[in-house]
Short mmCIF file of C-alpha atoms and ligand atoms in Angstrom, two decimals:
data_model
loop_
_atom_site.label_atom_id
_atom_site.label_comp_id
_atom_site.label_asym_id
_atom_site.label_seq_id
_atom_site.Cartn_x
_atom_site.Cartn_y
_atom_site.Cartn_z
CA MET Z 10 -87.18 -116.27 69.35
CA SER Z 11 -85.86 -119.26 71.27
CA GLU Z 12 -88.39 -121.67 72.76
CA GLY Z 13 -85.97 -122.34 75.58
CA ILE Z 14 -82.69 -124.05 76.31
CA PHE Z 15 -82.32 -127.83 76.32
CA CYS Z 16 -79.53 -130.17 77.24
CA ILE Z 17 -79.30 -133.83 76.28
CA ARG Z 18 -77.51 -136.71 77.98
CA VAL Z 19 -77.24 -140.04 76.18
CA TYR Z 20 -76.42 -143.40 77.83
CA GLY Z 21 -76.28 -146.92 76.45
CA CYS Z 22 -75.90 -148.21 72.94
CA GLN Z 23 -75.63 -146.61 69.51
CA MET Z 24 -79.37 -146.91 69.02
CA ASN Z 25 -79.70 -144.40 71.83
CA ALA Z 26 -77.05 -142.20 70.21
CA TYR Z 27 -79.19 -142.23 67.06
CA ASP Z 28 -82.35 -141.38 69.05
CA GLY Z 29 -80.45 -138.61 70.80
CA ASP Z 30 -79.27 -137.16 67.47
CA ARG Z 31 -82.82 -137.19 66.09
CA LEU Z 32 -84.26 -135.52 69.18
CA ARG Z 33 -81.55 -132.91 69.07
CA SER Z 34 -82.46 -132.20 65.45
CA ALA Z 35 -86.21 -132.11 66.15
CA MET Z 36 -85.79 -129.77 69.13
CA THR Z 37 -83.50 -127.44 67.19
CA GLU Z 38 -85.98 -127.32 64.29
CA LEU Z 39 -88.69 -126.32 66.76
CA GLY Z 40 -86.62 -123.35 67.89
CA TRP Z 41 -84.92 -124.69 71.00
CA GLU Z 42 -81.29 -123.91 71.70
CA GLU Z 43 -78.88 -126.60 72.87
CA SER Z 44 -76.57 -126.19 75.84
CA SER Z 45 -74.10 -128.60 77.41
CA ASP Z 46 -74.93 -127.23 80.87
CA ALA Z 47 -77.87 -129.09 82.40
CA PHE Z 48 -78.21 -126.58 85.23
CA ALA Z 49 -78.54 -123.66 82.80
CA SER Z 50 -81.30 -125.42 80.82
CA ASP Z 51 -85.08 -125.29 80.86
CA ALA Z 52 -85.37 -128.91 79.76
CA VAL Z 53 -82.91 -131.74 80.29
CA ILE Z 54 -83.40 -134.85 78.17
CA PHE Z 55 -82.05 -138.20 79.41
CA VAL Z 56 -81.88 -141.01 76.85
CA THR Z 57 -81.36 -143.98 79.14
CA CYS Z 58 -80.25 -147.61 79.13
CA SER Z 59 -81.33 -150.63 81.19
CA ILE Z 60 -78.84 -153.23 80.06
CA ARG Z 61 -77.08 -153.48 83.44
CA ASP Z 62 -77.85 -152.15 86.88
CA LYS Z 63 -74.89 -149.78 86.73
CA ALA Z 64 -76.32 -148.04 83.66
CA GLU Z 65 -79.50 -147.31 85.60
CA GLN Z 66 -77.81 -146.27 88.84
CA LYS Z 67 -75.80 -143.62 86.99
CA VAL Z 68 -78.99 -141.97 85.78
CA ILE Z 69 -80.67 -142.14 89.20
CA SER Z 70 -77.73 -140.38 90.80
CA GLU Z 71 -77.69 -137.72 88.03
CA LEU Z 72 -81.42 -137.13 88.53
CA GLY Z 73 -80.90 -136.61 92.26
CA ARG Z 74 -78.59 -133.68 91.60
CA PHE Z 75 -81.46 -131.50 90.39
CA ARG Z 76 -83.22 -131.42 93.77
CA PRO Z 77 -81.77 -128.17 95.23
CA MET Z 78 -82.32 -126.19 92.03
CA TRP Z 79 -85.83 -127.59 91.56
CA GLU Z 80 -86.82 -126.67 95.09
CA LYS Z 81 -85.61 -123.12 94.49
CA ASP Z 82 -86.57 -122.38 90.85
CA LYS Z 83 -88.79 -125.26 89.62
CA LYS Z 84 -86.14 -125.73 86.93
CA PRO Z 85 -85.02 -127.62 84.89
CA LYS Z 86 -87.80 -129.97 83.81
CA VAL Z 87 -86.53 -133.42 82.94
CA ALA Z 88 -87.61 -135.75 80.14
CA LEU Z 89 -86.73 -139.37 80.90
CA LEU Z 90 -86.59 -141.40 77.69
CA GLY Z 91 -85.28 -144.71 76.40
CA CYS Z 92 -85.13 -148.22 77.79
CA MET Z 93 -84.98 -147.35 81.49
CA ALA Z 94 -87.92 -144.98 81.09
CA GLN Z 95 -89.93 -147.84 79.61
CA ARG Z 96 -88.91 -150.14 82.47
CA THR Z 97 -89.28 -147.93 85.55
CA GLY Z 98 -90.04 -144.40 84.32
CA ALA Z 99 -93.41 -144.12 86.03
CA ASP Z 100 -91.87 -144.99 89.43
CA ILE Z 101 -89.00 -142.59 88.89
CA ALA Z 102 -91.36 -139.72 88.03
CA GLY Z 103 -93.14 -140.48 91.33
CA LYS Z 104 -89.87 -140.02 93.23
CA PHE Z 105 -88.41 -137.06 91.36
CA PRO Z 106 -91.08 -134.39 90.67
CA TRP Z 107 -88.80 -132.66 88.15
CA VAL Z 108 -89.29 -135.63 85.79
CA ARG Z 109 -92.12 -134.24 83.65
CA VAL Z 110 -91.99 -136.34 80.50
CA VAL Z 111 -91.52 -140.11 80.43
CA ALA Z 112 -91.37 -141.94 77.09
CA GLY Z 113 -90.23 -145.36 75.95
CA PRO Z 114 -88.01 -145.89 72.91
CA ARG Z 115 -91.00 -146.42 70.61
CA HIS Z 116 -92.70 -143.13 71.49
CA LEU Z 117 -89.99 -140.69 70.55
CA GLY Z 118 -92.21 -138.81 68.09
CA LEU Z 119 -94.42 -137.58 70.93
CA VAL Z 120 -91.54 -136.19 72.95
CA PRO Z 121 -90.77 -132.74 71.48
CA ARG Z 122 -94.41 -131.60 71.81
CA SER Z 123 -94.71 -133.00 75.34
CA ILE Z 124 -91.55 -131.21 76.43
CA ALA Z 125 -92.96 -127.94 75.12
CA GLU Z 126 -96.27 -128.56 76.89
CA SER Z 127 -94.57 -129.56 80.12
CA MET Z 128 -93.15 -126.05 80.37
CA ASN Z 129 -96.70 -124.92 81.30
CA GLY Z 130 -97.09 -127.65 83.92
CA GLY Z 131 -98.34 -131.21 83.75
CA VAL Z 132 -96.68 -134.60 83.46
CA PHE Z 133 -96.67 -136.59 80.20
CA MET Z 134 -96.32 -140.38 80.02
CA HIS Z 135 -95.88 -142.26 76.75
CA LEU Z 136 -95.17 -145.91 77.44
CA ASP Z 137 -95.92 -149.28 75.85
CA GLY Z 138 -99.16 -150.49 77.31
CA ASP Z 139 -100.60 -146.97 77.43
CA ALA Z 140 -103.65 -146.28 75.33
CA GLY Z 141 -101.77 -143.67 73.30
CA GLU Z 142 -100.36 -144.42 69.86
CA LYS Z 143 -96.80 -145.52 69.31
CA MET Z 144 -94.99 -142.97 67.29
CA ASP Z 145 -91.56 -142.93 65.84
CA LEU Z 146 -89.76 -139.67 65.28
CA GLU Z 147 -89.74 -138.99 61.54
CA CYS Z 148 -86.73 -136.78 61.50
CA ALA Z 149 -83.34 -137.48 60.02
CA PRO Z 150 -80.62 -136.41 62.41
CA VAL Z 151 -78.72 -133.26 61.66
CA PRO Z 152 -75.10 -134.36 61.51
CA LYS Z 153 -74.15 -132.26 64.45
CA VAL Z 154 -72.39 -134.64 66.78
CA ASN Z 155 -70.03 -135.65 64.03
CA PRO Z 156 -70.46 -134.10 60.58
CA HIS Z 157 -68.80 -137.06 58.85
CA LYS Z 158 -70.44 -140.09 60.41
CA ALA Z 159 -74.04 -141.00 61.19
CA PHE Z 160 -76.19 -143.85 62.47
CA ILE Z 161 -79.43 -145.18 61.05
CA THR Z 162 -81.61 -147.63 62.98
CA ILE Z 163 -82.96 -150.17 60.48
CA ALA Z 164 -84.89 -152.42 62.87
CA HIS Z 165 -86.45 -151.81 66.27
CA GLY Z 166 -86.72 -154.25 69.15
CA CYS Z 167 -85.69 -157.87 69.40
CA ASP Z 168 -87.47 -161.24 69.45
CA GLN Z 169 -84.58 -163.38 70.63
CA PHE Z 170 -85.31 -163.32 74.35
CA CYS Z 171 -81.85 -164.28 75.55
CA SER Z 172 -82.53 -165.28 79.14
CA TYR Z 173 -80.40 -162.51 80.70
CA CYS Z 174 -81.50 -159.62 78.51
CA ILE Z 175 -83.96 -156.80 79.14
CA VAL Z 176 -83.99 -155.45 75.57
CA PRO Z 177 -87.03 -157.39 74.22
CA TYR Z 178 -89.07 -156.13 77.19
CA VAL Z 179 -88.14 -152.48 76.82
CA ARG Z 180 -87.63 -152.09 73.07
CA GLY Z 181 -90.53 -154.34 72.07
CA ARG Z 182 -90.97 -156.83 69.23
CA PHE Z 183 -88.58 -156.96 66.31
CA ALA Z 184 -89.80 -154.62 63.56
CA SER Z 185 -87.82 -153.79 60.43
CA ARG Z 186 -88.17 -150.29 59.02
CA PRO Z 187 -89.34 -150.29 55.39
CA PRO Z 188 -86.31 -150.02 53.08
CA GLU Z 189 -87.72 -146.90 51.37
CA GLY Z 190 -87.48 -144.92 54.62
CA VAL Z 191 -83.97 -146.15 55.40
CA LEU Z 192 -82.76 -145.40 51.88
CA ALA Z 193 -84.32 -141.93 51.83
CA GLU Z 194 -82.63 -141.14 55.14
CA ALA Z 195 -79.28 -142.49 53.96
CA ASN Z 196 -79.52 -140.41 50.77
CA ARG Z 197 -80.33 -137.28 52.75
CA LEU Z 198 -77.35 -137.84 55.03
CA VAL Z 199 -74.93 -138.43 52.16
CA ASN Z 200 -76.23 -135.30 50.41
CA ARG Z 201 -75.37 -133.37 53.57
CA GLY Z 202 -71.80 -134.62 53.40
CA ILE Z 203 -71.90 -137.69 55.62
CA LEU Z 204 -69.10 -140.06 54.53
CA GLU Z 205 -69.77 -143.01 56.80
CA ILE Z 206 -73.06 -144.62 57.84
CA THR Z 207 -73.57 -147.34 60.45
CA LEU Z 208 -76.79 -149.35 60.16
CA LEU Z 209 -78.12 -150.30 63.59
CA GLY Z 210 -80.27 -153.01 65.08
CA GLN Z 211 -80.07 -155.52 67.92
CA ASN Z 212 -79.96 -158.19 65.29
CA VAL Z 213 -79.37 -156.64 61.86
CA ASN Z 214 -79.11 -159.90 59.97
CA SER Z 215 -82.78 -160.64 60.73
CA TYR Z 216 -83.70 -157.49 58.79
CA GLY Z 217 -86.75 -158.08 56.57
CA LYS Z 218 -87.74 -161.40 58.15
CA ASP Z 219 -90.92 -159.71 59.35
CA PHE Z 220 -91.93 -158.33 55.91
CA ASP Z 221 -94.96 -159.99 54.33
CA GLY Z 222 -95.23 -161.60 50.89
CA ASP Z 223 -92.76 -160.61 48.18
CA ALA Z 224 -91.32 -157.88 50.36
CA GLY Z 225 -89.99 -160.75 52.51
CA ASN Z 226 -87.38 -161.43 49.82
CA TYR Z 227 -85.82 -158.09 50.60
CA ARG Z 228 -83.36 -158.99 53.33
CA PHE Z 229 -80.36 -157.46 55.09
CA ALA Z 230 -78.02 -158.22 52.18
CA SER Z 231 -80.41 -156.40 49.81
CA LEU Z 232 -80.43 -153.34 52.05
CA LEU Z 233 -76.64 -153.41 52.39
CA ARG Z 234 -76.24 -153.44 48.62
CA ASP Z 235 -78.77 -150.62 48.12
CA VAL Z 236 -77.25 -148.35 50.77
CA ALA Z 237 -73.72 -149.11 49.54
CA ALA Z 238 -74.79 -148.02 46.03
CA ILE Z 239 -75.49 -144.44 47.20
CA LYS Z 240 -73.04 -142.21 45.38
CA GLY Z 241 -70.69 -140.43 47.74
CA LEU Z 242 -71.00 -142.88 50.62
CA ARG Z 243 -67.43 -143.90 51.36
CA ARG Z 244 -67.94 -146.30 54.25
CA LEU Z 245 -70.85 -148.47 55.33
CA ARG Z 246 -70.84 -150.33 58.64
CA PHE Z 247 -73.45 -152.28 60.60
CA THR Z 248 -74.01 -153.62 64.08
CA THR Z 249 -75.01 -155.96 65.77
CA SER Z 250 -75.09 -159.33 64.04
CA HIS Z 251 -76.46 -162.48 65.63
CA PRO Z 252 -74.31 -165.60 65.01
CA LEU Z 253 -77.44 -167.64 64.34
CA ASP Z 254 -78.10 -166.41 60.84
CA PHE Z 255 -75.06 -164.64 59.54
CA SER Z 256 -75.82 -165.87 56.04
CA ASP Z 257 -73.63 -166.19 52.95
CA ASP Z 258 -75.55 -163.49 51.08
CA ILE Z 259 -74.32 -160.93 53.65
CA LEU Z 260 -70.72 -162.01 53.09
CA ASP Z 261 -71.29 -161.89 49.31
CA ALA Z 262 -72.55 -158.31 49.59
CA MET Z 263 -69.54 -157.38 51.74
CA LYS Z 264 -67.17 -158.92 49.22
CA SER Z 265 -68.73 -157.25 46.19
CA CYS Z 266 -69.29 -153.71 47.56
CA PRO Z 267 -65.94 -152.07 48.24
CA ASN Z 268 -67.42 -149.42 50.56
CA ILE Z 269 -68.87 -151.96 53.02
CA CYS Z 270 -66.24 -152.05 55.76
CA PRO Z 271 -64.83 -155.45 56.74
CA GLY Z 272 -65.83 -155.08 60.38
CA ILE Z 273 -68.21 -157.43 62.16
CA ASN Z 274 -69.34 -157.54 65.77
CA LEU Z 275 -70.46 -161.11 66.37
CA PRO Z 276 -71.44 -161.46 70.04
CA VAL Z 277 -70.62 -164.90 71.42
CA GLN Z 278 -71.64 -164.22 75.07
CA ALA Z 279 -70.14 -167.49 76.42
CA GLY Z 280 -67.78 -170.30 75.44
CA SER Z 281 -69.57 -173.23 77.07
CA ASP Z 282 -72.43 -175.07 75.38
CA LYS Z 283 -74.22 -175.46 78.70
CA VAL Z 284 -74.19 -171.70 79.37
CA LEU Z 285 -75.08 -170.88 75.75
CA ARG Z 286 -78.09 -173.19 76.01
CA GLU Z 287 -79.20 -171.62 79.28
CA MET Z 288 -78.74 -168.17 77.80
CA ASN Z 289 -81.12 -169.23 75.00
CA ARG Z 290 -78.57 -168.19 72.38
CA LYS Z 291 -79.65 -171.04 70.04
CA TYR Z 292 -76.13 -171.92 68.78
CA THR Z 293 -73.28 -174.06 70.10
CA ARG Z 294 -69.62 -173.17 70.56
CA ASP Z 295 -68.76 -175.19 67.44
CA GLN Z 296 -71.41 -173.46 65.34
CA TYR Z 297 -70.04 -170.11 66.48
CA ILE Z 298 -66.47 -171.12 65.60
CA ASP Z 299 -67.67 -172.31 62.17
CA ALA Z 300 -69.35 -168.95 61.56
CA VAL Z 301 -66.06 -167.19 62.42
CA LYS Z 302 -64.16 -169.50 60.07
CA LYS Z 303 -66.56 -168.79 57.23
CA ILE Z 304 -66.28 -165.04 57.81
CA ARG Z 305 -62.47 -165.10 57.92
CA GLU Z 306 -62.28 -167.19 54.76
CA ALA Z 307 -64.50 -164.74 52.91
CA LEU Z 308 -62.89 -161.59 54.37
CA PRO Z 309 -59.30 -162.29 55.45
CA GLU Z 310 -58.76 -158.69 56.63
CA VAL Z 311 -61.92 -158.60 58.74
CA GLY Z 312 -61.91 -156.79 62.09
CA LEU Z 313 -63.89 -159.22 64.22
CA THR Z 314 -65.17 -158.17 67.64
CA THR Z 315 -67.47 -159.82 70.16
CA ASP Z 316 -69.52 -159.38 73.34
CA LEU Z 317 -69.02 -161.68 76.31
CA ILE Z 318 -70.81 -162.04 79.65
CA VAL Z 319 -68.99 -163.55 82.63
CA GLY Z 320 -70.68 -164.89 85.77
CA PHE Z 321 -73.99 -165.93 84.22
CA PRO Z 322 -76.00 -167.89 86.86
CA GLY Z 323 -74.58 -171.38 87.32
CA GLU Z 324 -71.37 -170.61 85.34
CA SER Z 325 -68.83 -173.06 86.81
CA GLU Z 326 -65.04 -172.62 86.73
CA GLU Z 327 -64.96 -175.09 83.82
CA ASP Z 328 -67.63 -173.13 81.93
CA PHE Z 329 -65.68 -169.94 82.46
CA GLU Z 330 -62.45 -171.60 81.25
CA GLU Z 331 -64.29 -172.38 78.02
CA SER Z 332 -64.93 -168.66 77.54
CA VAL Z 333 -61.24 -168.00 78.23
CA SER Z 334 -60.12 -170.60 75.68
CA LEU Z 335 -62.57 -169.30 73.08
CA ILE Z 336 -61.15 -165.78 73.47
CA GLU Z 337 -57.61 -167.16 73.27
CA GLU Z 338 -58.31 -169.24 70.17
CA THR Z 339 -60.44 -166.79 68.23
CA ARG Z 340 -58.23 -163.75 68.81
CA PHE Z 341 -60.84 -161.01 68.44
CA ALA Z 342 -59.74 -157.47 67.72
CA LEU Z 343 -61.87 -156.36 70.66
CA VAL Z 344 -64.07 -157.97 73.32
CA HIS Z 345 -66.93 -156.00 74.89
CA SER Z 346 -66.94 -157.85 78.20
CA ALA Z 347 -69.37 -157.45 81.07
CA ALA Z 348 -70.13 -159.06 84.40
CA TYR Z 349 -73.62 -160.54 84.41
CA SER Z 350 -76.18 -158.17 85.96
CA PRO Z 351 -79.57 -159.64 86.96
CA ARG Z 352 -82.45 -157.80 85.25
CA LEU Z 353 -85.80 -158.00 86.98
CA GLY Z 354 -88.36 -159.88 84.91
CA THR Z 355 -85.86 -161.91 82.87
CA PRO Z 356 -85.67 -165.70 83.41
CA ALA Z 357 -81.99 -165.71 84.43
CA ALA Z 358 -82.63 -163.23 87.24
CA LYS Z 359 -85.02 -165.70 88.90
CA ARG Z 360 -82.34 -168.39 89.23
CA GLU Z 361 -81.03 -169.26 92.64
CA ASP Z 362 -77.52 -170.14 91.50
CA GLN Z 363 -76.36 -166.53 91.04
CA ILE Z 364 -72.56 -166.16 91.03
CA PRO Z 365 -71.11 -164.04 93.88
CA ASP Z 366 -70.05 -160.49 92.98
CA ALA Z 367 -66.41 -161.11 93.83
CA VAL Z 368 -66.22 -164.10 91.48
CA ARG Z 369 -67.87 -162.14 88.67
CA SER Z 370 -65.36 -159.30 89.11
CA MET Z 371 -62.42 -161.70 89.17
CA ARG Z 372 -63.56 -163.39 85.97
CA LEU Z 373 -64.11 -160.05 84.28
CA ALA Z 374 -60.61 -158.89 85.24
CA ARG Z 375 -59.14 -162.12 83.87
CA ILE Z 376 -60.92 -161.71 80.50
CA ASN Z 377 -59.92 -158.06 80.26
CA GLU Z 378 -56.28 -158.82 81.01
CA LEU Z 379 -56.20 -161.61 78.43
CA GLN Z 380 -57.92 -159.51 75.76
CA SER Z 381 -55.74 -156.51 76.40
CA ARG Z 382 -52.69 -158.70 75.67
CA ILE Z 383 -54.28 -160.06 72.48
CA SER Z 384 -55.41 -156.61 71.29
CA HIS Z 385 -51.91 -155.29 71.91
CA GLU Z 386 -50.38 -158.14 69.88
CA ILE Z 387 -52.83 -157.65 67.01
CA ASN Z 388 -52.29 -153.89 67.04
CA HIS Z 389 -48.53 -154.38 67.09
CA GLU Z 390 -48.75 -156.44 63.88
CA HIS Z 391 -50.04 -153.25 62.17
CA VAL Z 392 -46.84 -151.26 62.86
CA GLY Z 393 -45.08 -150.41 59.59
CA ARG Z 394 -48.21 -150.82 57.46
CA VAL Z 395 -49.82 -148.02 55.47
CA MET Z 396 -53.56 -147.71 56.09
CA GLU Z 397 -56.34 -145.47 54.86
CA VAL Z 398 -57.81 -143.51 57.74
CA LEU Z 399 -60.87 -141.26 57.93
CA LEU Z 400 -59.79 -138.42 60.22
CA ASP Z 401 -63.02 -137.69 62.02
CA ASP Z 402 -62.41 -135.93 65.30
CA ALA Z 403 -59.99 -134.31 67.70
CA ALA Z 404 -58.20 -136.90 69.82
CA PRO Z 405 -59.62 -136.99 73.35
CA LYS Z 406 -56.15 -136.33 74.78
CA GLY Z 407 -53.07 -134.66 73.35
CA LYS Z 408 -52.88 -131.29 71.63
CA GLY Z 409 -52.51 -131.21 67.84
CA LEU Z 410 -53.65 -134.82 67.55
CA LEU Z 411 -56.55 -136.02 65.44
CA GLN Z 412 -58.32 -139.30 65.74
CA GLY Z 413 -59.23 -141.43 62.77
CA ARG Z 414 -60.51 -144.88 61.97
CA THR Z 415 -59.29 -147.59 59.64
CA VAL Z 416 -61.77 -149.62 57.56
CA THR Z 417 -61.73 -152.20 60.33
CA ASP Z 418 -62.71 -149.45 62.81
CA LYS Z 419 -59.39 -149.29 64.63
CA VAL Z 420 -58.63 -145.94 66.23
CA VAL Z 421 -55.49 -144.24 64.87
CA LEU Z 422 -53.99 -141.11 66.42
CA VAL Z 423 -52.04 -138.81 64.12
CA LYS Z 424 -50.44 -135.42 64.35
CA ALA Z 425 -52.58 -133.22 62.08
CA SER Z 426 -54.29 -129.86 62.10
CA ALA Z 427 -58.00 -129.48 62.77
CA GLU Z 428 -58.73 -128.59 59.10
CA MET Z 429 -57.86 -132.16 58.18
CA THR Z 430 -60.99 -133.56 59.88
CA GLY Z 431 -63.33 -135.22 57.44
CA ARG Z 432 -60.51 -136.30 55.08
CA PHE Z 433 -59.34 -139.71 54.07
CA ARG Z 434 -55.58 -139.97 54.35
CA SER Z 435 -52.89 -142.62 54.04
CA VAL Z 436 -51.20 -143.11 57.36
CA LYS Z 437 -48.07 -145.06 58.19
CA ILE Z 438 -48.58 -146.89 61.47
CA THR Z 439 -45.71 -146.14 63.86
CA GLY Z 440 -46.90 -147.42 67.24
CA ALA Z 441 -49.49 -149.55 68.99
CA SER Z 442 -51.12 -149.90 72.40
CA PRO Z 443 -53.87 -152.33 73.42
CA TRP Z 444 -56.49 -149.64 72.63
CA CYS Z 445 -55.26 -147.81 69.56
CA LEU Z 446 -52.63 -147.24 66.88
CA GLU Z 447 -50.40 -144.24 66.33
CA GLY Z 448 -49.42 -143.10 62.89
CA ARG Z 449 -47.84 -140.47 60.66
CA LEU Z 450 -49.58 -138.80 57.72
CA LEU Z 451 -48.01 -139.66 54.37
N1 SAH S 512 -78.23 -157.78 70.38
C1 SAH S 512 -76.89 -157.94 70.73
C2 SAH S 512 -76.45 -157.20 71.99
C3 SAH S 512 -77.35 -156.35 72.75
S1 SAH S 512 -76.98 -155.78 74.33
C4 SAH S 512 -76.59 -159.43 70.89
O1 SAH S 512 -77.36 -160.27 70.58
O2 SAH S 512 -75.56 -159.78 71.37
C5 SAH S 512 -75.26 -155.49 74.35
C6 SAH S 512 -74.51 -156.42 75.23
O3 SAH S 512 -74.81 -156.23 76.58
C7 SAH S 512 -74.80 -157.89 75.01
O4 SAH S 512 -74.13 -158.39 73.92
C8 SAH S 512 -74.35 -158.50 76.31
O5 SAH S 512 -73.01 -158.90 76.24
C9 SAH S 512 -74.52 -157.38 77.30
N2 SAH S 512 -75.63 -157.68 78.22
C10 SAH S 512 -76.94 -157.81 77.93
N3 SAH S 512 -77.64 -158.12 79.02
C11 SAH S 512 -76.76 -158.19 80.06
C12 SAH S 512 -76.87 -158.46 81.45
N4 SAH S 512 -78.03 -158.76 82.01
N5 SAH S 512 -75.75 -158.44 82.20
C13 SAH S 512 -74.55 -158.15 81.63
N6 SAH S 512 -74.38 -157.87 80.32
C14 SAH S 512 -75.48 -157.90 79.54
FE1 SF4 S 513 -80.71 -159.07 74.02
FE2 SF4 S 513 -80.35 -161.41 72.89
FE3 SF4 S 513 -81.88 -159.61 71.69
FE4 SF4 S 513 -79.25 -159.26 71.81
S1 SF4 S 513 -80.31 -160.90 70.73
S2 SF4 S 513 -80.81 -157.74 72.26
S3 SF4 S 513 -78.73 -160.12 73.78
S4 SF4 S 513 -82.30 -160.60 73.62
FE1 F3S S 514 -79.29 -150.16 76.68
FE2 F3S S 514 -81.61 -150.17 75.50
FE3 F3S S 514 -79.40 -150.09 74.06
S1 F3S S 514 -81.09 -151.31 77.28
S2 F3S S 514 -77.97 -151.20 75.31
S3 F3S S 514 -80.08 -148.55 75.43
S4 F3S S 514 -81.29 -151.15 73.56
#
């Protein structure tokens, strides 16, 4: 018999996608049935993000939509989880009585039971600072979202305290998962047919720094090599790296294990030394450029992407131009750009020299226009080449099209039937846009 119907909505980064997948698996194992219709569900689970104000506003407006149905039927009950829940969940539950479970990212293990109990009434809060224990969810995700690809979080939290960022406050201190647990999970996933794994952390290259004694010699490169050695794993990716300690041993592992994909997201955040210093990024523009040079020498085919914030407090026109020139010179495959959003409680939000909205938007548009030209040029250089592609999903638009990824994580659209999903195929690239490639199966 079904325990009830649940629906899950995931916002934010891939770490949330991983948490969402695990919750989905845990709920299904407990006898719940999943639906995509929130209004037809008994429980709706929100896995939320706090990185920018917009991410939070979206969830607030979604939550508001339950009012009429709640007033009529006392349904559905909502579980508010993730970073935003940790930051403001208690207040939100005070405003929206249908929010019955609130849990931060480090309390996921308590969630399935609390959802079940909330069906009989009561409100359940599991937040950092509460007396209750922290509990991770010990449950490998069922590869349901995509049967060919999966995420594994290898380290929680972050200790970097970049001056604009909310993550250390909501995800807590940096804590690496013991390698045994990560490896067991990776093995289980590969045995179930997963072909590609992405290792996740806010700062993966610090993995293991927090292990004591001899265990401290086991670092990110060691984990990469051990996961890559799992028989049947075709592709191994990781994100995100911090430029500060992208060490040679990681590049050595990438060079010597053919299934580690040559794709690196190396967030730069700003091009000016003044802004980098005020962001507390702990590297200079030149150090960043040297890291890129080292990576490109070791892995000439690397797909290098970055994150960039425009309109950080006090960012002058000259500072901004340094971000523009860095993007122009480095020629990233992709730039995840964002306008600075003040986060309450972070040092940068307290500054009085905030940049006006209109200026932030203009700078963002300028970066996006520049990067779209560069991405288009880079993608165009691929036309005529033959590339190996993992066909992993239906294309979002266009009938009879499948979507695949190259080793460097570029999206390729090809005409192919649905049975081809989950296969590696050689594809001849026939066209390019700023966002993706088009190709023909060989
Ligand atoms: N740990 C990674 C990124 C984590 S958050 C790193 O060190 O870069 C993902 C991205 O969100 C960041 O790279 C940054 O570009 C963006 N971001 C974080 N805080 C932000 C804020 N307050 N306003 C705008 N963008 C922000
Ligand atoms: Fe945020 Fe900086 Fe940590 Fe990345 S490294 S999560 S930007 S504090
Ligand atoms: Fe957002 Fe939390 Fe990820 S703030 S970006 S969901 S770590």
